[in-house]
Coordinates of C-alpha atoms and ligand atoms in Angstrom, one line a residue:
M1 CA 6.9 26.8 -10.4
V2 CA 6.1 24.9 -13.5
E3 CA 2.4 25.0 -14.3
S4 CA 0.8 21.6 -14.7
H5 CA 1.1 20.1 -18.1
D6 CA 3.4 22.7 -19.3
I7 CA 6.2 21.5 -21.6
V8 CA 9.6 21.9 -20.0
A9 CA 12.7 21.4 -22.1
N10 CA 15.4 21.2 -19.4
D11 CA 16.0 24.9 -18.9
R12 CA 16.5 25.7 -22.5
D13 CA 15.5 29.2 -23.6
D14 CA 14.9 28.8 -27.3
L15 CA 13.6 25.5 -28.5
S16 CA 13.6 26.4 -32.2
E17 CA 17.2 27.3 -32.5
D18 CA 18.8 23.9 -32.3
T19 CA 16.5 21.2 -33.5
E20 CA 19.1 18.5 -33.6
E21 CA 19.8 19.0 -29.9
M22 CA 16.1 19.3 -29.2
E23 CA 15.5 15.8 -30.5
E24 CA 17.9 14.5 -27.9
T25 CA 16.3 16.5 -25.1
P26 CA 13.3 14.6 -23.8
I27 CA 10.3 16.8 -23.4
K28 CA 8.9 16.3 -20.0
L29 CA 5.3 16.9 -18.9
T30 CA 4.8 17.9 -15.3
F31 CA 1.6 17.5 -13.4
N32 CA -0.1 18.9 -10.3
I33 CA -0.8 15.7 -8.4
I34 CA -3.2 15.3 -5.5
F35 CA -2.9 12.1 -3.6
V36 CA -5.9 11.4 -1.4
T37 CA -5.4 8.7 1.1
A38 CA -6.5 7.4 4.5
E39 CA -2.9 6.9 5.6
A40 CA 0.6 8.3 4.7
A41 CA 3.7 7.2 6.6
P42 CA 5.3 8.4 8.8
Y43 CA 2.3 10.4 9.9
S44 CA -0.1 7.4 9.8
K45 CA 0.4 3.8 8.9
T46 CA -1.4 0.6 9.5
G47 CA 0.0 -1.2 6.4
G48 CA 1.2 -1.0 2.9
L49 CA -1.1 1.9 1.9
G50 CA 0.7 4.1 4.4
D51 CA 4.1 3.1 3.0
V52 CA 3.1 3.8 -0.6
C53 CA 1.4 7.1 0.0
G54 CA 4.4 8.2 2.2
S55 CA 7.0 7.5 -0.4
L56 CA 5.7 7.6 -4.0
P57 CA 4.7 11.3 -3.7
M58 CA 8.3 12.1 -2.8
A59 CA 9.6 10.2 -5.8
L60 CA 7.2 12.1 -8.1
A61 CA 8.1 15.4 -6.5
A62 CA 11.8 14.7 -7.1
R63 CA 10.9 14.2 -10.8
G64 CA 9.6 17.7 -11.0
H65 CA 5.9 17.3 -10.3
R66 CA 4.0 19.5 -7.9
V67 CA 2.6 17.0 -5.4
M68 CA 0.1 17.3 -2.5
V69 CA -0.9 14.5 -0.2
V70 CA -4.3 15.0 1.5
S71 CA -5.0 12.7 4.5
P72 CA -6.7 13.1 7.9
R73 CA -5.0 14.7 10.9
Y74 CA -5.4 11.8 13.3
L75 CA -4.9 12.7 16.9
N76 CA -5.3 10.1 19.6
G77 CA -3.8 11.8 22.6
G78 CA -0.7 9.6 22.5
P79 CA 3.0 10.1 21.5
S80 CA 2.1 9.5 17.8
D81 CA 0.4 13.0 17.8
E82 CA 4.0 14.4 17.7
K83 CA 4.3 13.3 14.1
Y84 CA 2.0 16.2 13.1
A85 CA 4.1 18.7 15.2
N86 CA 5.6 20.5 12.1
A87 CA 2.2 20.8 10.3
V88 CA 0.8 24.3 10.8
D89 CA -2.8 25.5 10.6
L90 CA -3.2 27.2 7.2
D91 CA -6.0 29.2 8.5
V92 CA -8.3 28.1 5.7
R93 CA -11.6 26.6 6.5
A94 CA -13.9 24.7 4.1
T95 CA -17.5 23.8 4.6
V96 CA -18.4 20.3 3.5
H97 CA -22.1 19.5 2.8
C98 CA -22.7 15.9 3.7
F99 CA -24.7 13.7 6.1
G100 CA -27.5 16.3 6.0
D101 CA -25.4 18.9 7.6
A102 CA -22.6 21.4 7.0
Q103 CA -19.2 20.4 8.5
E104 CA -16.3 22.8 8.8
V105 CA -12.8 21.3 8.3
A106 CA -9.4 23.0 8.8
F107 CA -6.2 22.2 6.9
Y108 CA -2.8 21.7 8.4
H109 CA 0.3 21.8 6.2
E110 CA 3.9 20.7 6.2
Y111 CA 6.2 21.0 3.3
R112 CA 8.7 18.2 3.4
A113 CA 10.9 16.4 0.8
G114 CA 9.3 18.5 -1.9
V115 CA 5.8 17.4 -1.1
D116 CA 2.9 19.4 0.4
W117 CA 1.6 17.2 3.1
V118 CA -1.9 18.5 3.9
F119 CA -3.9 17.2 6.9
V120 CA -7.6 17.6 7.2
D121 CA -8.6 18.5 10.7
H122 CA -12.0 17.5 12.1
S123 CA -13.1 16.3 15.5
S124 CA -14.0 12.9 14.0
Y125 CA -10.3 12.2 13.4
C126 CA -9.4 12.8 17.1
R127 CA -10.0 9.7 19.2
P128 CA -8.0 6.7 20.5
G129 CA -7.2 3.9 18.2
T130 CA -6.0 3.4 14.7
P131 CA -7.2 5.4 11.6
Y132 CA -10.0 2.8 11.2
G133 CA -11.0 1.5 14.6
D134 CA -10.2 0.6 18.1
I135 CA -10.3 -2.5 20.4
Y136 CA -14.0 -2.7 19.8
G137 CA -13.7 -3.0 16.0
A138 CA -14.1 -0.6 13.1
F139 CA -15.5 2.8 13.9
G140 CA -19.2 3.0 13.1
D141 CA -18.8 6.4 11.5
N142 CA -16.0 5.5 9.0
Q143 CA -18.3 6.4 6.0
F144 CA -18.7 9.8 7.5
R145 CA -15.0 10.3 8.2
F146 CA -13.9 9.3 4.7
T147 CA -16.7 11.1 3.0
L148 CA -15.4 14.2 4.7
L149 CA -11.9 13.5 3.6
S150 CA -12.9 13.1 0.0
H151 CA -14.9 16.4 0.0
A152 CA -12.1 18.3 1.7
A153 CA -9.5 16.9 -0.7
C154 CA -11.6 18.1 -3.7
E155 CA -11.6 21.6 -2.2
A156 CA -7.9 21.6 -1.3
P157 CA -6.4 22.5 -4.7
L158 CA -8.9 25.3 -5.1
V159 CA -8.5 27.0 -1.7
L160 CA -5.1 26.3 -0.3
P161 CA -2.4 28.8 -1.2
L162 CA 0.6 26.5 -0.9
G163 CA 3.9 28.3 -1.4
G164 CA 1.8 31.3 -2.4
F165 CA -0.2 29.6 -5.2
T166 CA -3.1 27.2 -5.3
Y167 CA -2.7 24.0 -7.3
G168 CA -5.7 25.1 -9.3
E169 CA -8.2 23.2 -11.4
K170 CA -5.8 21.6 -13.8
C171 CA -4.7 18.8 -11.6
L172 CA -4.7 15.0 -11.3
F173 CA -6.4 13.3 -8.4
L174 CA -5.0 10.0 -7.3
A175 CA -7.7 8.5 -5.1
N176 CA -6.4 5.6 -3.1
D177 CA -8.7 2.7 -2.1
W178 CA -12.3 3.1 -1.0
H179 CA -11.6 5.8 1.6
A180 CA -10.9 8.3 -1.2
A181 CA -13.1 6.7 -3.9
L182 CA -15.7 9.4 -3.6
V183 CA -13.2 11.8 -5.2
P184 CA -13.7 10.7 -8.9
L185 CA -17.5 10.7 -8.3
L186 CA -17.5 14.2 -6.8
L187 CA -15.4 15.5 -9.7
A188 CA -17.9 14.1 -12.2
A189 CA -21.1 14.8 -10.3
K190 CA -20.5 17.9 -8.2
Y191 CA -17.9 19.9 -10.0
R192 CA -17.7 19.3 -13.7
P193 CA -21.4 20.0 -14.4
Y194 CA -20.7 23.5 -13.0
G195 CA -17.6 24.1 -15.1
V196 CA -15.1 23.4 -12.3
Y197 CA -12.3 20.8 -12.8
K198 CA -13.1 20.5 -16.5
D199 CA -9.4 20.0 -17.1
A200 CA -8.7 17.8 -14.1
R201 CA -8.5 14.0 -14.3
S202 CA -9.0 11.3 -11.7
I203 CA -7.3 8.0 -11.2
V204 CA -8.5 5.4 -8.7
A205 CA -5.7 3.3 -7.2
I206 CA -6.7 0.0 -5.9
H207 CA -4.4 -1.4 -3.1
N208 CA -6.9 -3.9 -1.9
I209 CA -10.2 -4.7 -3.6
A210 CA -11.5 -6.7 -0.7
H211 CA -12.4 -3.4 1.0
Q212 CA -14.9 -1.4 -1.0
G213 CA -16.7 1.0 1.4
V214 CA -20.1 -0.8 1.2
E215 CA -22.9 0.6 3.3
P216 CA -26.7 0.3 3.4
A217 CA -28.5 2.0 0.4
V218 CA -30.3 4.3 2.8
T219 CA -27.0 6.1 3.5
Y220 CA -26.8 7.3 -0.1
N221 CA -28.0 10.8 0.8
N222 CA -25.1 11.1 3.3
L223 CA -22.5 11.1 0.5
G224 CA -23.2 14.6 -0.8
L225 CA -23.9 13.4 -4.3
P226 CA -26.8 14.6 -6.4
P227 CA -29.9 12.2 -6.2
Q228 CA -29.6 11.3 -9.9
W229 CA -26.2 9.8 -9.3
Y230 CA -27.5 6.9 -7.2
G231 CA -27.0 4.4 -10.0
A232 CA -23.3 5.1 -10.0
V233 CA -22.8 3.7 -6.5
E234 CA -25.7 1.3 -6.4
W235 CA -24.6 -2.2 -5.5
I236 CA -27.0 -5.1 -5.1
F237 CA -25.7 -8.3 -3.5
P238 CA -26.7 -11.6 -5.1
T239 CA -29.4 -13.5 -3.2
W240 CA -27.0 -16.0 -1.7
A241 CA -25.0 -13.2 -0.1
R242 CA -28.0 -11.6 1.7
A243 CA -28.4 -11.7 5.4
H244 CA -32.0 -12.9 5.6
A245 CA -35.2 -13.3 3.6
L246 CA -36.2 -9.6 3.9
D247 CA -32.8 -8.3 3.0
T248 CA -33.0 -6.7 -0.5
G249 CA -29.2 -6.7 -0.8
E250 CA -29.3 -3.0 -1.8
T251 CA -26.2 -1.1 -0.8
V252 CA -24.0 1.7 -1.9
N253 CA -20.4 0.9 -2.9
V254 CA -18.1 3.8 -3.4
L255 CA -15.2 1.9 -4.9
K256 CA -17.6 0.5 -7.5
G257 CA -18.6 4.1 -8.3
A258 CA -15.0 5.2 -8.6
I259 CA -14.2 2.3 -10.9
A260 CA -17.1 3.3 -13.1
V261 CA -16.3 7.0 -13.4
A262 CA -12.6 7.5 -12.8
D263 CA -10.6 8.5 -15.9
R264 CA -8.2 5.7 -15.2
I265 CA -7.7 2.8 -12.9
L266 CA -4.5 1.6 -11.4
T267 CA -3.4 -1.2 -9.2
V268 CA -0.1 -2.1 -7.6
S269 CA 1.2 -4.9 -9.7
Q270 CA 0.5 -6.3 -13.2
G271 CA -0.5 -9.7 -11.9
Y272 CA -3.1 -8.2 -9.6
S273 CA -4.5 -6.0 -12.4
W274 CA -5.4 -9.1 -14.2
E275 CA -6.5 -11.0 -11.1
I276 CA -9.2 -8.4 -10.3
T277 CA -10.8 -9.0 -13.7
T278 CA -11.5 -12.6 -12.7
P279 CA -14.3 -13.9 -10.6
E280 CA -11.8 -15.3 -8.1
G281 CA -10.0 -12.0 -7.6
G282 CA -12.5 -9.3 -8.3
Y283 CA -14.6 -9.5 -5.2
G284 CA -17.7 -9.0 -7.3
L285 CA -16.2 -6.1 -9.4
H286 CA -14.6 -8.3 -12.0
E287 CA -17.2 -7.6 -14.7
L288 CA -17.1 -3.9 -14.2
L289 CA -13.3 -3.9 -14.2
S290 CA -13.2 -6.1 -17.3
S291 CA -15.4 -3.6 -19.1
R292 CA -12.9 -0.9 -18.2
Q293 CA -9.8 -2.9 -19.0
S294 CA -8.6 -0.4 -21.6
V295 CA -7.9 2.1 -18.8
L296 CA -6.7 -0.4 -16.2
N297 CA -3.0 -0.8 -15.5
G298 CA -0.8 -2.4 -12.9
I299 CA 2.4 -0.8 -11.7
T300 CA 4.5 -2.7 -9.1
N301 CA 5.2 -0.7 -6.0
G302 CA 8.6 0.5 -5.1
I303 CA 9.9 1.0 -1.6
D304 CA 11.5 3.8 0.4
V305 CA 15.1 2.7 0.0
N306 CA 16.4 5.2 2.6
D307 CA 14.0 4.0 5.3
W308 CA 14.7 0.3 4.4
N309 CA 18.4 0.2 4.0
P310 CA 20.5 -2.5 5.9
S311 CA 23.6 -0.3 5.7
T312 CA 22.0 2.6 7.5
D313 CA 18.9 1.3 9.3
E314 CA 18.7 2.9 12.7
H315 CA 16.6 0.2 14.1
I316 CA 18.9 -2.8 13.6
A317 CA 21.9 -4.0 15.7
S318 CA 24.5 -4.0 13.0
H319 CA 24.8 -2.7 9.5
Y320 CA 25.6 -4.7 6.4
S321 CA 25.5 -4.6 2.7
I322 CA 25.8 -6.7 -0.4
N323 CA 29.6 -6.3 -0.2
D324 CA 29.9 -7.2 3.4
L325 CA 27.2 -9.5 4.8
S326 CA 28.9 -10.0 8.1
G327 CA 26.6 -7.7 10.1
K328 CA 23.5 -9.8 9.3
V329 CA 24.4 -12.6 11.7
Q330 CA 24.7 -10.0 14.4
C331 CA 21.2 -8.8 13.6
K332 CA 20.1 -12.4 13.9
T333 CA 21.7 -13.1 17.3
D334 CA 20.5 -9.7 18.6
L335 CA 17.0 -10.5 17.5
Q336 CA 17.2 -13.9 19.2
K337 CA 18.4 -12.2 22.4
E338 CA 15.6 -9.6 22.2
L339 CA 13.0 -12.3 21.8
G340 CA 14.4 -14.6 24.5
L341 CA 15.1 -17.4 22.0
P342 CA 18.3 -19.5 22.3
I343 CA 21.1 -17.6 20.6
R344 CA 22.1 -19.9 17.7
P345 CA 23.6 -18.2 14.6
D346 CA 23.3 -21.4 12.6
C347 CA 19.7 -22.3 13.3
P348 CA 17.3 -21.2 10.5
L349 CA 15.2 -18.3 11.7
I350 CA 11.9 -17.9 9.9
G351 CA 9.8 -14.8 10.2
F352 CA 6.3 -13.5 9.4
I353 CA 5.1 -9.9 9.5
G354 CA 1.6 -8.8 8.7
R355 CA -2.0 -8.3 9.5
L356 CA -3.4 -11.5 11.0
D357 CA -6.3 -12.1 8.7
Y358 CA -7.7 -14.3 5.9
Q359 CA -5.8 -12.4 3.2
K360 CA -2.4 -13.1 4.7
G361 CA -3.0 -16.8 5.0
V362 CA -2.2 -17.0 8.7
D363 CA -4.3 -20.2 8.9
I364 CA -1.9 -21.9 6.5
I365 CA 1.0 -21.2 8.9
L366 CA -1.1 -22.3 11.8
S367 CA -1.7 -25.7 10.2
A368 CA 2.0 -26.1 9.3
I369 CA 3.4 -25.2 12.7
P370 CA 3.1 -28.6 14.5
E371 CA 5.1 -30.3 11.8
L372 CA 7.5 -27.4 11.3
M373 CA 8.3 -27.4 15.0
Q374 CA 9.7 -31.0 14.6
N375 CA 12.6 -29.4 12.7
D376 CA 15.6 -27.6 14.1
V377 CA 14.2 -24.1 13.3
Q378 CA 13.1 -20.9 15.1
V379 CA 10.0 -19.0 14.1
V380 CA 9.0 -15.4 15.0
M381 CA 5.6 -13.9 14.0
L382 CA 4.8 -10.2 14.3
G383 CA 1.3 -9.1 13.7
S384 CA -2.1 -8.0 15.0
G385 CA -5.6 -8.5 13.8
E386 CA -8.1 -11.3 14.3
K387 CA -8.3 -12.4 17.9
Q388 CA -8.4 -16.1 17.1
Y389 CA -4.9 -15.8 15.5
E390 CA -3.5 -13.5 18.2
D391 CA -4.6 -16.1 20.8
W392 CA -3.2 -18.9 18.7
M393 CA 0.2 -17.2 18.5
R394 CA 0.3 -16.7 22.3
H395 CA -0.7 -20.3 22.8
T396 CA 1.9 -21.6 20.3
E397 CA 4.6 -19.6 22.1
N398 CA 3.7 -21.4 25.3
L399 CA 3.9 -24.8 23.6
F400 CA 7.2 -24.2 21.9
K401 CA 9.1 -21.9 24.2
D402 CA 12.5 -22.5 22.7
K403 CA 11.4 -22.3 19.1
F404 CA 8.5 -19.9 18.6
R405 CA 7.9 -16.3 19.4
A406 CA 4.7 -14.3 19.1
W407 CA 4.9 -10.5 19.0
V408 CA 1.3 -9.5 19.0
G409 CA 0.9 -5.8 18.1
F410 CA 2.1 -3.2 15.6
N411 CA 5.7 -2.1 15.9
V412 CA 7.7 -0.6 13.1
P413 CA 11.2 -0.9 14.7
V414 CA 10.6 -4.6 15.5
S415 CA 9.5 -5.2 11.9
H416 CA 12.9 -3.8 10.8
R417 CA 14.7 -6.1 13.2
I418 CA 12.8 -9.1 12.1
T419 CA 13.4 -8.3 8.5
A420 CA 17.1 -8.0 9.1
G421 CA 17.5 -10.8 11.6
C422 CA 15.6 -13.6 9.9
D423 CA 16.9 -15.9 7.2
I424 CA 13.5 -16.6 5.7
L425 CA 10.3 -14.6 5.5
L426 CA 7.0 -16.3 4.9
M427 CA 4.2 -14.8 2.9
P428 CA 1.5 -17.4 2.3
S429 CA -1.0 -14.7 1.3
R430 CA -4.3 -15.8 -0.3
F431 CA -4.1 -12.8 -2.6
E432 CA -1.6 -10.0 -2.5
P433 CA -2.0 -6.9 -4.7
C434 CA 1.7 -6.2 -4.5
G435 CA 3.2 -6.9 -1.0
L436 CA 6.0 -4.9 0.5
N437 CA 7.5 -7.2 3.1
Q438 CA 8.9 -9.5 0.4
L439 CA 10.6 -6.5 -1.1
Y440 CA 12.0 -5.3 2.2
A441 CA 13.1 -8.9 2.9
M442 CA 15.0 -9.3 -0.4
R443 CA 16.7 -5.9 0.2
Y444 CA 17.9 -7.2 3.6
G445 CA 19.2 -10.5 2.3
T446 CA 16.3 -12.4 3.8
I447 CA 14.9 -15.0 1.5
P448 CA 11.1 -14.8 0.8
I449 CA 8.9 -17.9 0.5
V450 CA 5.6 -16.7 -1.0
H451 CA 2.4 -18.0 -2.4
S452 CA 2.5 -17.6 -6.1
T453 CA -0.1 -14.9 -6.4
G454 CA -0.5 -11.2 -7.5
G455 CA 2.5 -9.0 -6.8
L456 CA 4.3 -11.8 -4.9
R457 CA 4.5 -13.8 -8.1
D458 CA 5.6 -10.7 -10.0
T459 CA 8.4 -9.8 -7.6
V460 CA 9.9 -13.0 -6.3
K461 CA 11.9 -15.0 -8.8
D462 CA 12.1 -18.7 -8.1
F463 CA 15.4 -20.2 -7.2
N464 CA 17.0 -22.5 -9.7
P465 CA 20.4 -23.8 -8.5
Y466 CA 21.4 -25.1 -11.9
A467 CA 20.9 -21.9 -14.0
Q468 CA 23.8 -19.6 -15.0
E469 CA 26.3 -22.5 -15.4
G470 CA 25.6 -23.7 -11.9
N471 CA 25.7 -20.3 -10.3
G472 CA 22.0 -20.3 -9.8
E473 CA 19.3 -17.7 -10.4
G474 CA 16.3 -16.4 -8.5
T475 CA 15.6 -14.5 -5.3
G476 CA 13.4 -16.8 -3.3
W477 CA 10.7 -19.5 -3.6
T478 CA 7.1 -19.3 -4.8
F479 CA 4.7 -22.1 -4.1
S480 CA 1.3 -23.1 -5.3
P481 CA -1.3 -24.4 -4.5
L482 CA -1.8 -22.6 -1.2
T483 CA -1.7 -25.6 1.3
S484 CA 0.2 -26.1 4.4
E485 CA 1.7 -29.3 2.8
K486 CA 3.1 -27.2 -0.1
L487 CA 4.4 -24.6 2.3
L488 CA 6.2 -27.2 4.4
D489 CA 7.7 -28.8 1.3
T490 CA 9.0 -25.5 0.1
L491 CA 10.3 -24.7 3.6
K492 CA 12.2 -28.0 3.6
L493 CA 13.8 -27.1 0.3
A494 CA 14.8 -23.7 1.7
I495 CA 16.1 -25.1 5.0
G496 CA 18.1 -27.7 3.1
T497 CA 19.7 -25.0 0.9
Y498 CA 20.4 -22.9 4.0
T499 CA 22.2 -25.7 5.9
E500 CA 23.8 -27.7 3.1
H501 CA 24.5 -25.2 0.3
K502 CA 25.9 -22.0 1.9
S503 CA 27.2 -20.6 -1.4
S504 CA 23.8 -21.0 -3.1
W505 CA 22.2 -19.3 -0.1
E506 CA 24.6 -16.4 -0.4
G507 CA 23.9 -16.2 -4.1
L508 CA 20.2 -15.9 -3.3
M509 CA 20.8 -13.2 -0.7
K510 CA 23.0 -11.2 -3.0
R511 CA 20.7 -11.4 -6.0
G512 CA 17.9 -10.1 -3.9
M513 CA 20.0 -7.4 -2.3
G514 CA 21.3 -6.3 -5.6
R515 CA 17.9 -5.5 -7.2
D516 CA 16.6 -2.0 -7.6
Y517 CA 13.6 -1.5 -5.5
S518 CA 13.5 2.3 -5.6
W519 CA 10.4 4.2 -6.7
E520 CA 12.2 5.6 -9.8
N521 CA 11.1 2.9 -12.2
A522 CA 7.5 3.0 -10.9
A523 CA 7.4 6.8 -11.0
V524 CA 8.2 6.7 -14.7
Q525 CA 5.3 4.3 -15.3
Y526 CA 3.0 6.5 -13.2
E527 CA 3.9 9.5 -15.4
Q528 CA 3.0 7.5 -18.5
V529 CA -0.4 6.7 -17.0
F530 CA -0.9 10.4 -16.1
T531 CA -0.1 11.4 -19.6
W532 CA -2.6 8.9 -21.0
A533 CA -5.2 10.3 -18.5
F534 CA -4.8 13.7 -20.0
I535 CA -4.9 12.5 -23.6
D536 CA -8.5 11.1 -23.2
P537 CA -11.4 13.5 -22.4
P538 CA -12.6 13.4 -18.8
Y539 CA -15.5 11.3 -17.7
V540 CA -18.7 13.3 -18.4
R541 CA -22.2 11.9 -18.0
Ligands
LIG1 N1 2.4 -5.8 13.2 C1 3.1 -5.0 12.4 N2 4.1 -4.2 12.9 C2 4.8 -3.4 12.1 N3 4.6 -3.3 10.8 C3 3.7 -4.0 10.3 C4 2.9 -4.9 11.0 N4 2.0 -5.5 10.2 C5 2.3 -5.1 8.9 N5 3.3 -4.1 9.0 C6 3.9 -3.3 7.9 O1 2.8 -2.9 7.1 C7 3.2 -3.0 5.7 C8 2.3 -4.1 5.1 O2 2.4 -3.9 3.7 P1 1.9 -4.9 2.7 O3 2.1 -4.3 1.3 O4 2.7 -6.2 2.8 O5 0.4 -5.3 3.0 P2 -1.0 -4.5 3.2 O6 -2.0 -5.6 3.1 O7 -1.0 -3.7 4.4 O8 -1.1 -3.5 1.9 C9 -2.0 -3.4 0.8 O9 -1.5 -2.3 0.1 C10 -0.1 -2.5 -0.3 C11 0.4 -1.2 -1.0 O10 -0.1 -1.1 -2.2 C12 0.1 -3.7 -1.2 O11 1.5 -3.9 -1.3 C13 -0.5 -4.9 -0.5 O12 -0.4 -6.0 -1.4 C14 -2.0 -4.6 -0.1 O13 -2.6 -5.7 0.5 C15 4.6 -3.3 5.7 O14 5.4 -2.1 5.8 C16 4.8 -4.1 7.0 O15 6.1 -4.1 7.5

């Protein structure tokens, strides 16, 4: 096993003997990497965070790094518990001091695809619902559950003998979103002052800055940080944002703390890494992020190209590829049949997949539907979230029985079938750190129509039929401003291209399908950022 940060010269015994050859052999640094995350597919997934933390670790492991992913062992008594069936109890217990008490956690482990998948076991992760909540809303003890995760993750490299050896102190923590944001703070406040993790580094990865882990200031003592570190997480809401006259606006914000003390900051596209430094995109953290711009980078997500592959996908009716598109129409008619829509191969089928909330711009689709339904199109929406949108989807289905289908819920196989069966995928997101559905869509020859924001703008190239000597360029349509009128205009353009210009449409499909979406490219950029993290000294107060 290669020690972290050792220099490996591709199995060469004597580096000094052949300097000419040595110049050609790239010297590769390898790292001991600890992902800390609230979700990792296929074990747990409610959205894109699960996808990324389920696939990026494997890409990094394949490049020679030692990679551990630490996430909770969620058990809800249903069939999804089976996903943890291969994870065994390591028989190691850690005691976590937080919330005024000592909590014992256990660690389960599965070694798969070169990655150590470590699941933190505690009774608070065992209950019906999703990782974050149930039908009554978010769990009231999420601060406790993710404080526990962060503490346990900091112990994991020290105490777990995986494959016979611990990861040790010289490692790199990649703390994902607010759920893991306590990790950089714990390294700086709890470990480094006592000489532990002096050579470790931490990176906070922001997948969605709208969620920051904000709780009342009185909960500070629960976090297990020393009293003198309060200022690092202190967060005071401006007067206008306070609930009432007696509200002092004082809270703790763990993501803010992580942004302040992490050795580096990453987000999931370059566009978004700039947007979060602006008042419009920073959700209050833009000034802090601007002050740390020198350690802030954006790396566009890749996707799991094995899981999302139209020529092998186990969830879809027929397989197809860039060289033989014929199976796609079968996926479409099969989807129409499954949804009870009229089976019409030539009718443009438009899809939406995602959380039903403000971020995803569902209200824009809602306002566009009455006019869109005047056209000869079919629409299918898959999603769950805010009740008002779920109710609206069901209601719209009743109004337009032959044209509109609502699939309220979370269903991964159906999401694959919609991605394969539709002609067009809509993503009118208000903001989108990266977005994965447009990447899946392009890989499946489904043309994305997206709001020109964040990662959507970075990844969807606008269609221009006249470029390349009339052969066209681009992989979809981006639109701005975010209004239902603009969405409708863009849809009309797309539908016109679909019905009137079949060869242009095929060109769009093939350019999207031909792109490289694998994690390889992103993994190389992650390595660069890891290298930079170790060049600078760690954060010390
Ligand atoms: N009802 C449903 N049924 C089945 N599958 C469903 C579903 N609703 C959503 N999904 C799936 O969940 C994932 C959503 O990923 P996104 O990246 O598009 O958004 P999300 O906001 O969750 O992620 C955040 O983190 C990711 C990862 O960094 C960023 O790309 C993104 O911009 C950021 O908002 C996709 O795999 C999608 O298919």
